[in-house]
């Protein structure tokens, strides 16, 4: 098994380091870079406008890191009078580490659907919600919260931008390296990888690779694109990805 990890730094680099320490052949080619979001500077004011028991949703580790950095720069604390929710365990633990505040998250995955199933989010009419996220992304969370009577505001804490590769050259390098297993952690990156690889390499190599993804929704997208050998990790953290690769911890 020769593994290509496409998730961004630093998590992607950390996963490759762990795989190599376990004696596996692994390479890191991140598909996305990150930069501060257009609305990041407004975050302190957005947080201060929330009322007691309002809702804050943190949708990725990157949202935590960029948001916490701007709060520290402005000498602002995370308010302790609101309720915090994270998209999954890894993001929740990182948020708790920087804020020392309680945070709720689904125990069995990292999707908006699972987050919305939490008991604490069933009777929330009349509250305000602030969603911390990157540019773009799914609208299911905001739409469902609005249906439940919540006033929703976004804060774009960071921006994702694709990393440029020469598709033919990079595909040839990956194939020569013997890569037969791909780790992809978002639909955006899966589409990007599919589009990056030219048609010849796509059908002779890419779609024949084993694919490890982080949700059933992503697996369904992969099947639509033409992959058949797909494994779904329990969630998006590196421990779960290693388990999905059928490697010992």
mmCIF file of C-alpha atoms in Angstrom:
data_model
loop_
_atom_site.group_PDB
_atom_site.id
_atom_site.type_symbol
_atom_site.label_atom_id
_atom_site.label_comp_id
_atom_site.label_asym_id
_atom_site.label_seq_id
_atom_site.Cartn_x
_atom_site.Cartn_y
_atom_site.Cartn_z
ATOM 1 C CA UNK A 1 0.000 0.000 0.000
ATOM 2 C CA UNK A 2 1.361 3.401 -1.045
ATOM 3 C CA UNK A 3 -0.734 6.220 0.374
ATOM 4 C CA UNK A 4 -1.388 9.768 -0.862
ATOM 5 C CA UNK A 5 -2.701 12.115 1.840
ATOM 6 C CA UNK A 6 -4.425 15.174 0.375
ATOM 7 C CA UNK A 7 -5.654 16.841 3.557
ATOM 8 C CA UNK A 8 -4.142 20.255 4.319
ATOM 9 C CA UNK A 9 -1.340 21.039 6.734
ATOM 10 C CA UNK A 10 -0.728 20.557 9.572
ATOM 11 C CA UNK A 11 -3.034 17.531 9.917
ATOM 12 C CA UNK A 12 -1.936 16.064 6.580
ATOM 13 C CA UNK A 13 1.758 16.290 7.443
ATOM 14 C CA UNK A 14 1.079 14.775 10.856
ATOM 15 C CA UNK A 15 -0.768 11.828 9.294
ATOM 16 C CA UNK A 16 2.048 11.159 6.821
ATOM 17 C CA UNK A 17 4.619 11.292 9.642
ATOM 18 C CA UNK A 18 2.634 8.745 11.666
ATOM 19 C CA UNK A 19 2.210 6.446 8.674
ATOM 20 C CA UNK A 20 5.919 6.568 7.872
ATOM 21 C CA UNK A 21 6.776 5.877 11.516
ATOM 22 C CA UNK A 22 4.636 2.742 11.191
ATOM 23 C CA UNK A 23 6.688 1.628 8.199
ATOM 24 C CA UNK A 24 4.198 2.623 5.530
ATOM 25 C CA UNK A 25 4.985 4.472 2.305
ATOM 26 C CA UNK A 26 3.040 7.746 2.349
ATOM 27 C CA UNK A 27 3.196 11.096 0.546
ATOM 28 C CA UNK A 28 1.580 14.461 1.288
ATOM 29 C CA UNK A 29 0.125 16.594 -1.517
ATOM 30 C CA UNK A 30 -2.277 19.095 0.077
ATOM 31 C CA UNK A 31 -5.029 20.263 -2.237
ATOM 32 C CA UNK A 32 -6.085 23.337 -0.237
ATOM 33 C CA UNK A 33 -4.343 26.298 1.424
ATOM 34 C CA UNK A 34 -5.822 28.576 4.081
ATOM 35 C CA UNK A 35 -5.811 32.324 4.719
ATOM 36 C CA UNK A 36 -7.700 34.651 7.115
ATOM 37 C CA UNK A 37 -11.363 35.129 6.189
ATOM 38 C CA UNK A 38 -12.979 38.365 5.055
ATOM 39 C CA UNK A 39 -15.168 38.628 8.183
ATOM 40 C CA UNK A 40 -12.591 37.563 10.753
ATOM 41 C CA UNK A 41 -11.982 41.086 12.089
ATOM 42 C CA UNK A 42 -15.675 41.433 12.962
ATOM 43 C CA UNK A 43 -15.707 38.337 15.183
ATOM 44 C CA UNK A 44 -15.232 40.119 18.556
ATOM 45 C CA UNK A 45 -18.232 42.364 17.834
ATOM 46 C CA UNK A 46 -20.328 39.455 16.584
ATOM 47 C CA UNK A 47 -19.637 37.484 19.768
ATOM 48 C CA UNK A 48 -20.394 40.476 22.007
ATOM 49 C CA UNK A 49 -23.775 40.926 20.297
ATOM 50 C CA UNK A 50 -24.960 37.479 21.426
ATOM 51 C CA UNK A 51 -27.358 37.105 24.346
ATOM 52 C CA UNK A 52 -27.142 34.636 27.192
ATOM 53 C CA UNK A 53 -27.762 31.035 26.039
ATOM 54 C CA UNK A 54 -27.423 31.924 22.358
ATOM 55 C CA UNK A 55 -25.580 29.478 20.104
ATOM 56 C CA UNK A 56 -22.100 29.437 18.565
ATOM 57 C CA UNK A 57 -21.200 26.763 16.004
ATOM 58 C CA UNK A 58 -17.578 25.953 15.176
ATOM 59 C CA UNK A 59 -17.373 24.013 11.914
ATOM 60 C CA UNK A 60 -13.674 23.150 11.633
ATOM 61 C CA UNK A 61 -10.324 23.155 13.382
ATOM 62 C CA UNK A 62 -9.259 26.037 11.133
ATOM 63 C CA UNK A 63 -12.217 28.118 12.292
ATOM 64 C CA UNK A 64 -11.029 27.580 15.882
ATOM 65 C CA UNK A 65 -7.431 28.552 15.195
ATOM 66 C CA UNK A 66 -8.184 31.680 13.154
ATOM 67 C CA UNK A 67 -10.954 32.798 15.521
ATOM 68 C CA UNK A 68 -8.886 32.277 18.653
ATOM 69 C CA UNK A 69 -5.970 34.172 17.125
ATOM 70 C CA UNK A 70 -8.082 37.274 16.379
ATOM 71 C CA UNK A 71 -9.656 37.186 19.855
ATOM 72 C CA UNK A 72 -6.233 37.070 21.488
ATOM 73 C CA UNK A 73 -5.012 39.926 19.303
ATOM 74 C CA UNK A 74 -7.996 42.032 20.384
ATOM 75 C CA UNK A 75 -7.692 40.966 24.053
ATOM 76 C CA UNK A 76 -11.177 39.418 23.873
ATOM 77 C CA UNK A 77 -12.235 36.251 25.658
ATOM 78 C CA UNK A 78 -14.602 33.631 24.333
ATOM 79 C CA UNK A 79 -17.871 34.561 26.102
ATOM 80 C CA UNK A 80 -18.887 32.050 28.753
ATOM 81 C CA UNK A 81 -22.625 32.895 28.631
ATOM 82 C CA UNK A 82 -23.411 31.200 25.295
ATOM 83 C CA UNK A 83 -23.656 27.563 24.227
ATOM 84 C CA UNK A 84 -20.929 26.177 21.983
ATOM 85 C CA UNK A 85 -21.319 23.397 19.425
ATOM 86 C CA UNK A 86 -18.619 21.789 17.277
ATOM 87 C CA UNK A 87 -19.006 19.783 14.077
ATOM 88 C CA UNK A 88 -17.173 16.812 15.609
ATOM 89 C CA UNK A 89 -14.938 15.486 18.346
ATOM 90 C CA UNK A 90 -11.611 16.759 17.024
ATOM 91 C CA UNK A 91 -12.883 20.314 16.491
ATOM 92 C CA UNK A 92 -14.641 20.209 19.866
ATOM 93 C CA UNK A 93 -11.512 19.146 21.732
ATOM 94 C CA UNK A 94 -9.419 21.827 20.027
ATOM 95 C CA UNK A 95 -12.019 24.466 20.884
ATOM 96 C CA UNK A 96 -12.107 23.346 24.522
ATOM 97 C CA UNK A 97 -8.312 23.454 24.664
ATOM 98 C CA UNK A 98 -8.150 27.105 23.585
ATOM 99 C CA UNK A 99 -11.235 28.335 25.462
ATOM 100 C CA UNK A 100 -11.551 26.047 28.537
ATOM 101 C CA UNK A 101 -15.316 26.208 27.899
ATOM 102 C CA UNK A 102 -17.804 23.332 27.547
ATOM 103 C CA UNK A 103 -18.729 22.378 24.009
ATOM 104 C CA UNK A 104 -21.201 19.852 22.642
ATOM 105 C CA UNK A 105 -20.554 17.751 19.530
ATOM 106 C CA UNK A 106 -21.882 14.526 17.993
ATOM 107 C CA UNK A 107 -20.104 11.428 19.272
ATOM 108 C CA UNK A 108 -20.483 9.299 16.160
ATOM 109 C CA UNK A 109 -19.364 11.448 13.245
ATOM 110 C CA UNK A 110 -18.664 14.920 11.889
ATOM 111 C CA UNK A 111 -21.586 16.029 9.733
ATOM 112 C CA UNK A 112 -24.195 18.759 9.941
ATOM 113 C CA UNK A 113 -26.910 16.096 10.064
ATOM 114 C CA UNK A 114 -25.420 14.492 13.178
ATOM 115 C CA UNK A 115 -24.860 17.869 14.802
ATOM 116 C CA UNK A 116 -28.479 18.870 14.212
ATOM 117 C CA UNK A 117 -29.655 15.655 15.903
ATOM 118 C CA UNK A 118 -28.208 16.717 19.278
ATOM 119 C CA UNK A 119 -30.993 17.003 21.902
ATOM 120 C CA UNK A 120 -29.813 20.501 22.866
ATOM 121 C CA UNK A 121 -30.672 21.753 19.353
ATOM 122 C CA UNK A 122 -34.282 20.617 19.204
ATOM 123 C CA UNK A 123 -36.054 23.465 21.072
ATOM 124 C CA UNK A 124 -34.141 26.622 20.230
ATOM 125 C CA UNK A 125 -36.770 28.968 18.794
ATOM 126 C CA UNK A 126 -36.001 32.649 19.334
ATOM 127 C CA UNK A 127 -32.248 32.238 19.870
ATOM 128 C CA UNK A 128 -29.464 33.735 17.808
ATOM 129 C CA UNK A 129 -26.765 31.547 16.260
ATOM 130 C CA UNK A 130 -23.299 32.516 15.059
ATOM 131 C CA UNK A 131 -21.662 30.035 12.670
ATOM 132 C CA UNK A 132 -17.856 30.148 12.424
ATOM 133 C CA UNK A 133 -16.703 28.608 9.165
ATOM 134 C CA UNK A 134 -14.637 29.038 6.004
ATOM 135 C CA UNK A 135 -15.724 30.500 2.686
ATOM 136 C CA UNK A 136 -18.575 28.594 1.108
ATOM 137 C CA UNK A 137 -19.592 25.187 2.368
ATOM 138 C CA UNK A 138 -22.914 23.465 2.928
ATOM 139 C CA UNK A 139 -25.962 25.510 3.937
ATOM 140 C CA UNK A 140 -27.857 22.683 5.659
ATOM 141 C CA UNK A 141 -26.987 23.805 9.187
ATOM 142 C CA UNK A 142 -28.093 27.406 8.709
ATOM 143 C CA UNK A 143 -31.217 26.412 6.787
ATOM 144 C CA UNK A 144 -32.316 23.921 9.451
ATOM 145 C CA UNK A 145 -31.593 26.322 12.319
ATOM 146 C CA UNK A 146 -33.654 28.974 10.531
ATOM 147 C CA UNK A 147 -36.511 26.484 10.153
ATOM 148 C CA UNK A 148 -36.287 25.922 13.924
ATOM 149 C CA UNK A 149 -36.815 29.616 14.577
ATOM 150 C CA UNK A 150 -33.221 30.728 15.029
ATOM 151 C CA UNK A 151 -31.699 33.949 13.648
ATOM 152 C CA UNK A 152 -28.447 32.848 11.956
ATOM 153 C CA UNK A 153 -25.309 34.912 11.279
ATOM 154 C CA UNK A 154 -22.146 33.669 9.566
ATOM 155 C CA UNK A 155 -18.576 34.678 10.286
ATOM 156 C CA UNK A 156 -16.129 33.672 7.571
ATOM 157 C CA UNK A 157 -13.079 33.018 9.743
ATOM 158 C CA UNK A 158 -10.841 31.657 7.004
ATOM 159 C CA UNK A 159 -10.671 31.177 3.259
ATOM 160 C CA UNK A 160 -9.849 27.989 1.408
ATOM 161 C CA UNK A 161 -8.038 28.247 -1.897
ATOM 162 C CA UNK A 162 -6.883 25.404 -4.158
ATOM 163 C CA UNK A 163 -3.194 24.554 -4.367
ATOM 164 C CA UNK A 164 -2.031 24.727 -7.984
ATOM 165 C CA UNK A 165 -0.524 21.630 -9.573
ATOM 166 C CA UNK A 166 0.232 20.808 -13.181
ATOM 167 C CA UNK A 167 -2.305 18.026 -13.657
ATOM 168 C CA UNK A 168 -0.405 15.873 -16.176
ATOM 169 C CA UNK A 169 2.944 16.246 -14.470
ATOM 170 C CA UNK A 170 1.594 15.606 -10.965
ATOM 171 C CA UNK A 171 -0.500 12.631 -12.080
ATOM 172 C CA UNK A 172 2.536 11.036 -13.709
ATOM 173 C CA UNK A 173 4.565 11.577 -10.522
ATOM 174 C CA UNK A 174 1.858 10.053 -8.339
ATOM 175 C CA UNK A 175 1.476 7.047 -10.625
ATOM 176 C CA UNK A 176 5.246 6.492 -10.856
ATOM 177 C CA UNK A 177 5.408 6.621 -7.061
ATOM 178 C CA UNK A 178 3.062 3.631 -7.025
ATOM 179 C CA UNK A 179 0.251 5.387 -5.178
ATOM 180 C CA UNK A 180 -2.716 3.058 -4.890
ATOM 181 C CA UNK A 181 -4.541 4.497 -1.846
ATOM 182 C CA UNK A 182 -5.954 8.027 -1.505
ATOM 183 C CA UNK A 183 -7.024 9.832 1.686
ATOM 184 C CA UNK A 184 -9.521 12.628 0.968
ATOM 185 C CA UNK A 185 -11.369 14.469 3.740
ATOM 186 C CA UNK A 186 -13.848 16.757 1.946
ATOM 187 C CA UNK A 187 -16.100 16.785 -1.083
ATOM 188 C CA UNK A 188 -14.420 19.946 -2.304
ATOM 189 C CA UNK A 189 -11.042 18.211 -2.353
ATOM 190 C CA UNK A 190 -12.449 15.063 -3.956
ATOM 191 C CA UNK A 191 -13.912 17.103 -6.825
ATOM 192 C CA UNK A 192 -10.673 19.045 -7.115
ATOM 193 C CA UNK A 193 -8.589 15.858 -7.321
ATOM 194 C CA UNK A 194 -10.942 14.377 -9.916
ATOM 195 C CA UNK A 195 -10.739 17.521 -12.070
ATOM 196 C CA UNK A 196 -6.970 17.899 -11.621
ATOM 197 C CA UNK A 197 -6.111 14.478 -13.022
ATOM 198 C CA UNK A 198 -6.379 14.352 -16.836
ATOM 199 C CA UNK A 199 -8.778 11.902 -18.433
ATOM 200 C CA UNK A 200 -6.105 9.337 -19.365
ATOM 201 C CA UNK A 201 -4.699 9.060 -15.838
ATOM 202 C CA UNK A 202 -8.169 9.323 -14.331
ATOM 203 C CA UNK A 203 -9.356 6.134 -16.036
ATOM 204 C CA UNK A 204 -6.071 4.226 -16.087
ATOM 205 C CA UNK A 205 -5.055 4.982 -12.481
ATOM 206 C CA UNK A 206 -7.039 7.408 -10.301
ATOM 207 C CA UNK A 207 -10.413 5.657 -10.233
ATOM 208 C CA UNK A 208 -8.703 2.294 -9.610
ATOM 209 C CA UNK A 209 -7.102 3.557 -6.386
ATOM 210 C CA UNK A 210 -8.496 2.617 -2.986
ATOM 211 C CA UNK A 211 -10.181 5.676 -1.504
ATOM 212 C CA UNK A 212 -10.516 6.543 2.195
ATOM 213 C CA UNK A 213 -13.119 9.222 2.994
ATOM 214 C CA UNK A 214 -14.687 10.573 6.189
ATOM 215 C CA UNK A 215 -18.455 10.288 5.679
ATOM 216 C CA UNK A 216 -21.100 8.289 3.857
ATOM 217 C CA UNK A 217 -22.059 11.478 1.996
ATOM 218 C CA UNK A 218 -18.513 11.726 0.647
ATOM 219 C CA UNK A 219 -18.528 8.016 -0.236
ATOM 220 C CA UNK A 220 -21.726 8.539 -2.240
ATOM 221 C CA UNK A 221 -20.078 11.395 -4.147
ATOM 222 C CA UNK A 222 -17.039 9.199 -4.831
ATOM 223 C CA UNK A 223 -19.252 6.442 -6.244
ATOM 224 C CA UNK A 224 -20.950 8.976 -8.524
ATOM 225 C CA UNK A 225 -17.532 10.040 -9.825
ATOM 226 C CA UNK A 226 -16.535 6.445 -10.537
ATOM 227 C CA UNK A 227 -14.653 5.042 -7.557
ATOM 228 C CA UNK A 228 -15.642 1.587 -6.323
ATOM 229 C CA UNK A 229 -13.059 0.646 -3.648
ATOM 230 C CA UNK A 230 -14.107 3.066 -0.883
ATOM 231 C CA UNK A 231 -13.646 2.902 2.885
ATOM 232 C CA UNK A 232 -15.364 5.320 5.274
ATOM 233 C CA UNK A 233 -13.463 6.426 8.388
ATOM 234 C CA UNK A 234 -15.408 6.824 11.624
ATOM 235 C CA UNK A 235 -14.655 10.550 11.602
ATOM 236 C CA UNK A 236 -12.134 13.008 10.202
ATOM 237 C CA UNK A 237 -9.333 12.783 12.759
ATOM 238 C CA UNK A 238 -6.053 11.042 11.996
ATOM 239 C CA UNK A 239 -6.700 8.192 14.445
ATOM 240 C CA UNK A 240 -9.875 7.285 12.585
ATOM 241 C CA UNK A 241 -8.147 7.572 9.219
ATOM 242 C CA UNK A 242 -5.422 5.190 10.350
ATOM 243 C CA UNK A 243 -8.054 2.726 11.527
ATOM 244 C CA UNK A 244 -9.795 3.009 8.154
ATOM 245 C CA UNK A 245 -6.500 2.239 6.458
ATOM 246 C CA UNK A 246 -6.567 -0.990 8.501
ATOM 247 C CA UNK A 247 -3.342 -0.151 10.234
ATOM 248 C CA UNK A 248 -2.589 -0.752 13.919
ATOM 249 C CA UNK A 249 -2.538 2.354 16.119
#
